[in-house]
């Protein structure tokens, strides 16, 4: 199997090709290994050399033979080392699979490698001191996003059709926006987080994947959704297969659109234009579209996010005891967060829970009368490397939060409130960088998100946009060349428009 052919298929396409006998699974794996080596040489998205052999997997699952990657911050796979992107974590090896990893194996996914993350997974840029920057295949001087940046870069470059990703404040959707991918953050409780965690990051953490097509997202959700034994949260069960939603009409929906950040930060004009165009396309489809937004207490959002960072640090301190991370080998902000974790009180934690409740109630009330909310995914175009200064000794945790959410102000709210949200690559800047648009649905309504996402994939298609670094075509550019930027308009037009 040639690299160009391999990279042209999404996960469902490769699965069907293998199932038909047109190509053997070992041929696909060989092509994937070559593709990953080629792409990684430019993008720096792998945290370890490729696994040899691939991790054990079912031979007959719904994704049997499809190449796959997991993230260095989990899901944990038995016998596989993890580092959380940090030089301070050494000789840590997972003792058992997480529930989600077991489902990936049962689906037949062929796990070939571990992808890069920022230290402790706490940034929207994957630029750890341990690994250096993970580069964006659209322009290698720009960030691939974070914290699932390694996964995003390699999927966008065609090196893997799908990769695990997780999202504590936007870490699926932000790299999806940066790299021109589909990134679904499921409803709270839709996918499992156990067995070693009762609620990931106080219920703000979510696990799923990054893909290049909506159909891959739907089929993978069918393979992984549902509670595990003892899960604290369980989302309402779907009425049918998510894959069947791709051809189901959503009916006429009440759609709200906003490009106003709850923090008050100014949004990039090109990002705003693509989001507004999405609203017009939805109106042309027959949906009722208005400008509206939930009432969000931004100070409450910041309080919850602060507690989340402290909580991640606390788990690290407890879980690694008595071998705590060496502060001298931690990045500057990680050192500060760990110090603050030891001073955090029960009263601080209760105040954060109260703030989380206020945000959740206000967003829930908004969706009582609306079917869908459309926002930008990021407030800006993908940042150049070094914009988010995680290892700056002069950073305070509060200052870091402000800079992080000035860049990405739209995603974290729905980590707090629990609704499903998806980023779709619906536009492109004049300079050729992807622009993601976020769709948010009421709690438990991934079916609705996928119906509308499938419609938008047809009306505002992205499949013919190829990044400068793409396997089988070219993957050695210092910057994305104009010859490989297919389409430079900042707004994607609907089909036939």
XYZ file of C-alpha atoms in Angstrom:
497
model
C 0.000 0.000 0.000
C 1.486 3.333 -1.074
C 1.555 6.263 1.358
C -0.581 8.451 -0.884
C -3.272 5.770 -1.029
C -3.080 5.085 2.714
C -3.433 8.755 3.643
C -6.442 9.213 1.353
C -8.656 6.962 3.521
C -10.361 7.790 6.782
C -10.736 5.117 9.476
C -14.039 3.738 8.146
C -12.570 3.654 4.638
C -9.541 1.660 5.787
C -11.757 -0.672 7.802
C -13.936 -1.388 4.792
C -10.898 -1.882 2.565
C -9.462 -4.465 4.969
C -12.834 -6.191 5.459
C -13.302 -6.537 1.698
C -9.946 -8.276 1.323
C -8.656 -5.571 -1.033
C -5.718 -5.019 1.308
C -4.356 -6.975 4.252
C -4.278 -5.487 7.753
C -0.516 -5.967 7.967
C -0.070 -3.948 4.751
C -2.069 -1.109 6.312
C 0.003 -1.294 9.475
C 3.239 -1.195 7.481
C 2.034 1.871 5.593
C 0.976 3.516 8.857
C 4.377 2.928 10.424
C 6.125 4.483 7.441
C 3.681 7.397 7.400
C 4.155 8.070 11.105
C 7.936 8.075 10.800
C 7.808 10.455 7.830
C 5.347 12.867 9.437
C 6.953 12.783 12.864
C 10.324 13.801 11.445
C 8.785 17.188 10.629
C 5.991 17.534 13.182
C 7.456 16.010 16.366
C 4.204 14.428 17.478
C 5.398 11.130 18.983
C 6.431 10.886 22.635
C 8.173 7.504 22.163
C 9.405 5.372 19.279
C 6.578 3.375 17.704
C 5.428 0.283 19.585
C 6.865 -2.948 18.166
C 4.700 -4.943 18.013
C 1.473 -2.957 18.137
C -0.534 -3.267 21.344
C -2.843 -6.280 21.563
C -6.255 -5.755 19.966
C -9.295 -7.736 18.898
C -9.062 -9.171 15.366
C -12.758 -8.692 14.631
C -13.909 -5.401 16.158
C -15.675 -2.619 14.220
C -12.311 -0.957 13.508
C -10.269 -4.144 13.023
C -6.886 -3.321 11.505
C -7.218 0.486 11.671
C -4.056 2.292 12.900
C -4.451 4.283 16.101
C -2.472 6.387 18.588
C -2.920 7.094 22.301
C -2.025 10.201 24.260
C 0.794 10.472 26.794
C -1.651 11.586 29.497
C -3.938 8.546 29.105
C -5.791 6.346 28.377
C -3.368 4.152 30.263
C -2.478 0.871 28.576
C -1.120 -2.004 30.620
C 2.676 -2.178 30.390
C 3.042 1.115 28.505
C 5.132 3.888 30.132
C 3.700 7.376 30.533
C 5.309 10.748 31.202
C 2.524 13.412 31.051
C 4.925 15.410 28.894
C 7.274 15.916 31.860
C 10.970 15.309 32.434
C 10.116 14.779 36.115
C 8.150 11.559 35.572
C 10.402 8.558 35.000
C 9.883 4.804 35.168
C 6.101 5.163 35.422
C 4.335 2.265 33.729
C 0.592 1.609 33.644
C -0.358 -1.472 35.654
C -3.631 -2.036 33.781
C -5.831 -0.703 31.006
C -8.294 2.060 31.680
C -11.869 1.199 30.724
C -11.649 3.310 27.572
C -8.384 1.659 26.505
C -10.062 -1.725 26.842
C -12.795 -0.505 24.486
C -10.250 0.750 21.965
C -8.634 -2.696 21.987
C -12.032 -4.423 21.667
C -12.842 -2.212 18.674
C -9.830 -3.706 16.879
C -7.837 -0.471 16.741
C -4.131 -1.102 16.151
C -2.346 1.124 18.670
C 1.070 2.030 17.270
C 2.336 4.900 19.376
C 2.145 7.509 22.127
C 1.518 11.157 21.201
C 3.007 14.307 22.707
C 1.303 16.565 25.253
C 2.284 19.749 27.119
C 3.515 19.129 30.644
C 0.640 17.792 32.786
C -1.671 18.466 29.823
C -2.272 22.022 31.036
C -1.765 24.138 27.909
C -3.406 24.902 24.581
C 0.045 24.537 22.975
C 2.031 21.288 22.893
C 5.491 22.688 23.595
C 6.971 20.778 26.515
C 10.585 21.211 27.544
C 10.852 17.405 27.398
C 9.974 17.124 23.704
C 10.088 20.626 22.240
C 7.280 22.032 20.093
C 4.894 19.825 18.174
C 4.434 21.555 14.821
C 1.282 22.326 12.879
C 1.201 20.558 9.486
C -0.449 23.614 7.932
C 2.428 25.873 8.944
C 5.217 24.471 11.073
C 5.927 27.829 12.716
C 2.520 27.617 14.378
C 1.197 25.521 17.257
C -0.745 22.306 16.708
C -2.803 23.212 19.778
C -3.020 21.354 23.050
C -3.167 19.389 24.996
C -3.840 16.753 22.305
C -1.362 18.423 19.955
C 0.676 15.380 18.953
C -2.480 13.475 18.071
C -3.858 16.389 16.055
C -0.672 17.022 14.085
C -0.267 13.384 13.031
C -3.925 12.844 12.115
C -4.031 16.090 10.126
C -0.890 15.046 8.250
C -2.532 11.763 7.197
C -0.157 9.632 9.290
C -3.027 8.095 11.294
C -6.742 8.237 10.477
C -7.793 8.605 14.118
C -6.112 9.159 17.484
C -7.183 9.288 21.096
C -7.587 12.763 22.609
C -8.829 14.157 25.904
C -10.367 17.475 26.874
C -10.184 19.273 30.238
C -10.790 22.818 28.998
C -10.791 22.425 25.220
C -7.947 19.984 24.596
C -9.825 18.038 21.907
C -11.501 21.010 20.251
C -8.566 23.456 20.317
C -6.114 21.190 18.442
C -8.956 20.206 16.097
C -9.362 23.885 15.259
C -5.621 24.460 14.895
C -5.095 21.461 12.609
C -8.325 21.356 10.582
C -9.908 18.279 12.198
C -13.175 17.066 13.684
C -13.004 17.109 17.481
C -15.920 15.942 19.623
C -16.006 16.475 23.377
C -18.779 14.117 24.462
C -21.361 14.766 27.179
C -20.207 14.212 30.737
C -20.466 10.472 31.355
C -20.737 9.462 27.685
C -17.352 7.717 27.685
C -15.773 6.075 30.758
C -12.930 7.579 32.796
C -12.277 4.687 35.245
C -11.472 2.474 36.910
C -8.797 4.414 38.793
C -10.608 7.765 38.531
C -14.114 8.452 39.806
C -14.446 11.758 37.990
C -11.701 13.171 35.798
C -10.631 16.646 36.993
C -13.781 17.182 39.113
C -15.931 16.050 36.179
C -14.336 18.545 33.774
C -12.221 15.938 31.930
C -13.518 14.033 28.894
C -11.995 11.299 26.737
C -12.541 10.607 23.055
C -10.648 11.163 19.790
C -9.644 13.339 16.838
C -10.656 12.412 13.276
C -10.695 13.878 9.777
C -14.348 13.045 9.047
C -17.668 13.219 10.864
C -18.435 9.598 9.988
C -15.290 8.396 11.788
C -16.390 10.331 14.862
C -19.863 8.769 14.778
C -18.654 5.191 14.259
C -15.989 5.490 16.972
C -18.546 6.876 19.422
C -20.693 3.806 18.758
C -17.704 1.622 19.653
C -16.788 3.400 22.892
C -19.852 5.061 24.443
C -21.621 3.984 27.579
C -20.827 3.784 31.283
C -18.424 1.325 32.832
C -19.107 -0.462 36.102
C -19.180 2.016 38.974
C -18.962 5.216 36.904
C -20.067 8.294 38.828
C -21.706 9.923 35.785
C -23.771 8.215 33.085
C -25.109 10.080 30.066
C -28.557 9.147 28.719
C -28.239 6.119 26.399
C -28.569 6.859 22.678
C -31.814 5.907 20.974
C -29.914 4.184 18.162
C -26.547 4.003 16.454
C -24.708 7.285 16.107
C -23.584 6.194 12.633
C -27.247 6.220 11.569
C -27.550 9.875 12.572
C -25.299 10.884 9.663
C -28.182 10.546 7.225
C -30.995 11.589 9.573
C -32.389 15.062 9.107
C -32.302 17.175 12.289
C -35.573 18.943 11.492
C -35.914 22.688 11.932
C -33.790 23.768 14.889
C -33.584 26.834 17.110
C -29.945 27.840 16.657
C -28.122 30.551 18.584
C -24.905 32.090 17.278
C -22.442 34.191 19.250
C -18.962 35.500 18.538
C -18.791 37.470 21.796
C -16.462 35.939 24.369
C -17.805 35.803 27.933
C -14.451 37.151 29.116
C -14.802 40.238 26.910
C -11.630 39.493 24.905
C -11.649 40.657 21.274
C -12.071 37.851 18.701
C -10.060 37.712 15.482
C -12.006 39.113 12.516
C -11.444 36.069 10.291
C -12.582 33.724 13.044
C -15.686 35.858 13.562
C -16.437 35.870 9.819
C -16.316 32.068 9.497
C -18.575 31.620 12.540
C -21.119 34.101 11.196
C -21.022 32.429 7.786
C -21.803 29.111 9.481
C -24.886 30.723 10.982
C -26.003 31.900 7.551
C -25.510 28.427 6.069
C -27.621 26.935 8.863
C -30.318 29.532 8.178
C -30.263 28.607 4.475
C -30.871 24.995 5.541
C -34.133 26.113 7.161
C -33.070 26.476 10.784
C -34.182 29.448 12.853
C -30.936 31.300 13.626
C -30.614 34.181 16.081
C -27.815 35.938 17.912
C -27.919 34.749 21.522
C -25.651 33.415 24.232
C -25.861 31.829 27.687
C -25.352 34.161 30.626
C -21.960 33.035 31.928
C -20.267 34.284 35.095
C -16.669 34.466 33.866
C -15.220 34.867 37.344
C -16.923 31.586 38.252
C -15.375 29.949 35.189
C -11.911 31.086 36.268
C -12.462 29.846 39.826
C -13.454 26.393 38.586
C -10.560 26.258 36.145
C -8.116 27.214 38.892
C -9.412 24.370 41.082
C -9.152 21.976 38.145
C -5.449 22.754 37.689
C -4.902 22.316 41.433
C -6.826 19.031 41.316
C -4.654 17.660 38.512
C -1.566 18.546 40.523
C -3.011 16.967 43.672
C -3.685 13.680 41.875
C -0.106 13.734 40.641
C 1.233 14.345 44.134
C -0.877 11.544 45.619
C -0.505 9.082 42.791
C 3.276 9.353 42.561
C 3.945 9.223 46.314
C 6.418 8.531 47.777
C 8.329 9.302 44.529
C 7.074 12.845 44.000
C 8.139 14.671 40.839
C 11.480 16.438 41.187
C 10.640 20.180 41.199
C 13.930 20.950 39.463
C 12.754 18.899 36.473
C 9.313 20.505 36.296
C 8.469 23.488 34.122
C 7.921 26.813 35.861
C 4.134 26.846 35.984
C 3.942 23.195 37.029
C 6.171 23.973 40.016
C 3.885 26.829 40.990
C 0.720 24.746 40.609
C 2.148 21.987 42.803
C 3.049 24.555 45.476
C -0.440 26.025 45.366
C -1.993 22.552 45.540
C -0.460 22.044 48.963
C -1.974 25.333 50.200
C -5.430 24.753 48.688
C -8.089 24.340 51.392
C -11.399 22.525 51.683
C -13.114 25.931 51.674
C -11.397 26.780 48.378
C -12.643 23.508 46.943
C -16.222 24.103 48.106
C -16.164 27.585 46.575
C -15.093 26.024 43.265
C -17.926 23.474 43.427
C -20.371 26.318 44.051
C -18.989 28.216 41.047
C -19.282 25.085 38.904
C -22.940 24.747 39.887
C -23.678 28.361 38.922
C -22.150 27.961 35.470
C -23.858 24.597 34.901
C -27.289 25.948 35.886
C -27.070 29.024 33.647
C -25.906 27.075 30.585
C -28.526 24.382 31.185
C -31.244 27.034 31.347
C -30.104 28.429 28.001
C -30.540 25.050 26.297
C -34.038 24.662 27.695
C -35.243 26.820 24.776
C -32.546 26.250 22.130
C -31.327 23.225 20.216
C -27.857 24.377 19.236
C -25.257 27.030 20.029
C -22.636 28.052 17.453
C -19.424 29.807 18.560
C -15.841 30.057 17.377
C -13.660 27.262 18.741
C -10.634 29.500 19.294
C -10.684 33.256 19.629
C -7.595 33.604 17.445
C -5.796 31.888 14.598
C -3.350 29.116 15.608
C -0.598 30.764 17.643
C 3.053 30.869 16.697
C 5.307 28.754 18.903
C 6.164 30.382 22.208
C 3.027 32.516 22.482
C 1.765 30.597 25.516
C 4.708 30.727 27.938
C 4.205 27.773 30.266
C 7.848 27.609 31.343
C 8.151 31.339 32.067
C 9.254 31.804 35.723
C 7.469 35.171 35.760
C 4.049 33.643 35.134
C 1.461 33.555 37.894
C -1.289 30.949 37.772
C -3.926 33.686 37.438
C -1.961 35.401 34.674
C -1.507 32.104 32.898
C -5.238 31.456 33.002
C -5.940 34.861 31.474
C -3.510 34.310 28.597
C -4.828 30.793 27.989
C -8.458 31.861 27.838
C -7.757 35.032 25.888
C -6.545 32.625 23.197
C -9.321 30.046 23.651
C -12.277 31.602 25.515
C -15.152 29.477 24.173
C -14.433 25.852 25.084
C -13.943 25.622 28.863
C -17.506 26.655 29.732
C -18.868 23.369 28.346
C -16.319 21.300 30.230
C -17.825 22.828 33.342
C -21.479 22.475 32.288
C -21.213 19.036 30.655
C -22.887 19.517 27.256
C -21.437 17.818 24.167
C -19.488 20.131 21.842
C -17.792 19.544 18.507
C -15.260 21.592 16.553
C -15.548 21.432 12.768
C -12.935 22.809 10.309
C -15.356 25.071 8.464
C -13.019 27.834 7.346
C -9.527 28.922 6.473
C -7.654 32.169 6.986
C -6.106 34.260 4.216
C -2.749 32.830 5.292
C -3.999 29.252 4.895
C -4.516 28.339 8.555
C -7.583 26.297 9.615
C -10.451 27.944 11.492
C -12.700 25.775 13.637
C -16.312 26.461 14.549
C -17.793 24.967 17.720
C -21.307 23.510 17.885
C -22.826 22.816 21.311
C -26.008 20.799 21.949
C -28.106 20.089 25.052
C -26.796 17.484 27.467
C -26.824 13.989 26.018
C -27.583 15.111 22.442
C -24.543 13.898 20.524
C -27.070 12.563 18.018
C -28.152 16.102 17.197
C -24.572 17.359 16.936
C -23.687 14.595 14.490
C -26.757 15.219 12.320
C -25.908 18.902 11.941
C -22.169 18.237 11.608
C -22.847 15.832 8.735
C -24.959 18.496 7.001
C -22.223 21.109 7.417
C -19.585 18.682 6.142
C -21.584 18.575 2.899
C -22.402 22.280 2.743
C -18.990 23.636 3.805
C -16.655 20.764 2.827
C -13.078 20.519 4.024
C -11.938 17.204 2.521
C -10.038 18.830 -0.338
C -8.010 21.126 1.905
C -4.605 19.495 2.338
C -1.939 20.830 4.735
C 1.583 21.580 3.564
C 2.873 18.570 5.477
C 0.738 15.653 4.294
C 1.915 12.065 3.984
C 2.476 10.871 0.429
C 2.560 14.368 -0.989
C 4.974 16.534 0.927
C 6.014 16.557 4.573
C 9.294 18.376 4.874
C 8.427 22.047 4.528
C 9.590 24.648 7.032
C 6.353 26.477 6.221
C 3.266 25.471 4.280
C 3.893 26.476 0.684
C 1.245 28.396 -1.239
C 1.153 25.540 -3.748
C -0.252 23.274 -1.047
C -2.832 25.652 0.388
C -5.929 24.501 -1.414
C -8.254 27.452 -1.073
C -7.292 30.730 0.576
C -10.626 32.398 1.190
C -11.296 33.101 4.834
C -14.884 31.881 4.528
C -15.956 28.478 3.289
C -19.003 28.750 0.991
C -21.854 26.251 1.026
C -22.012 23.712 -1.774
C -23.423 25.280 -4.909
C -22.894 28.779 -3.504
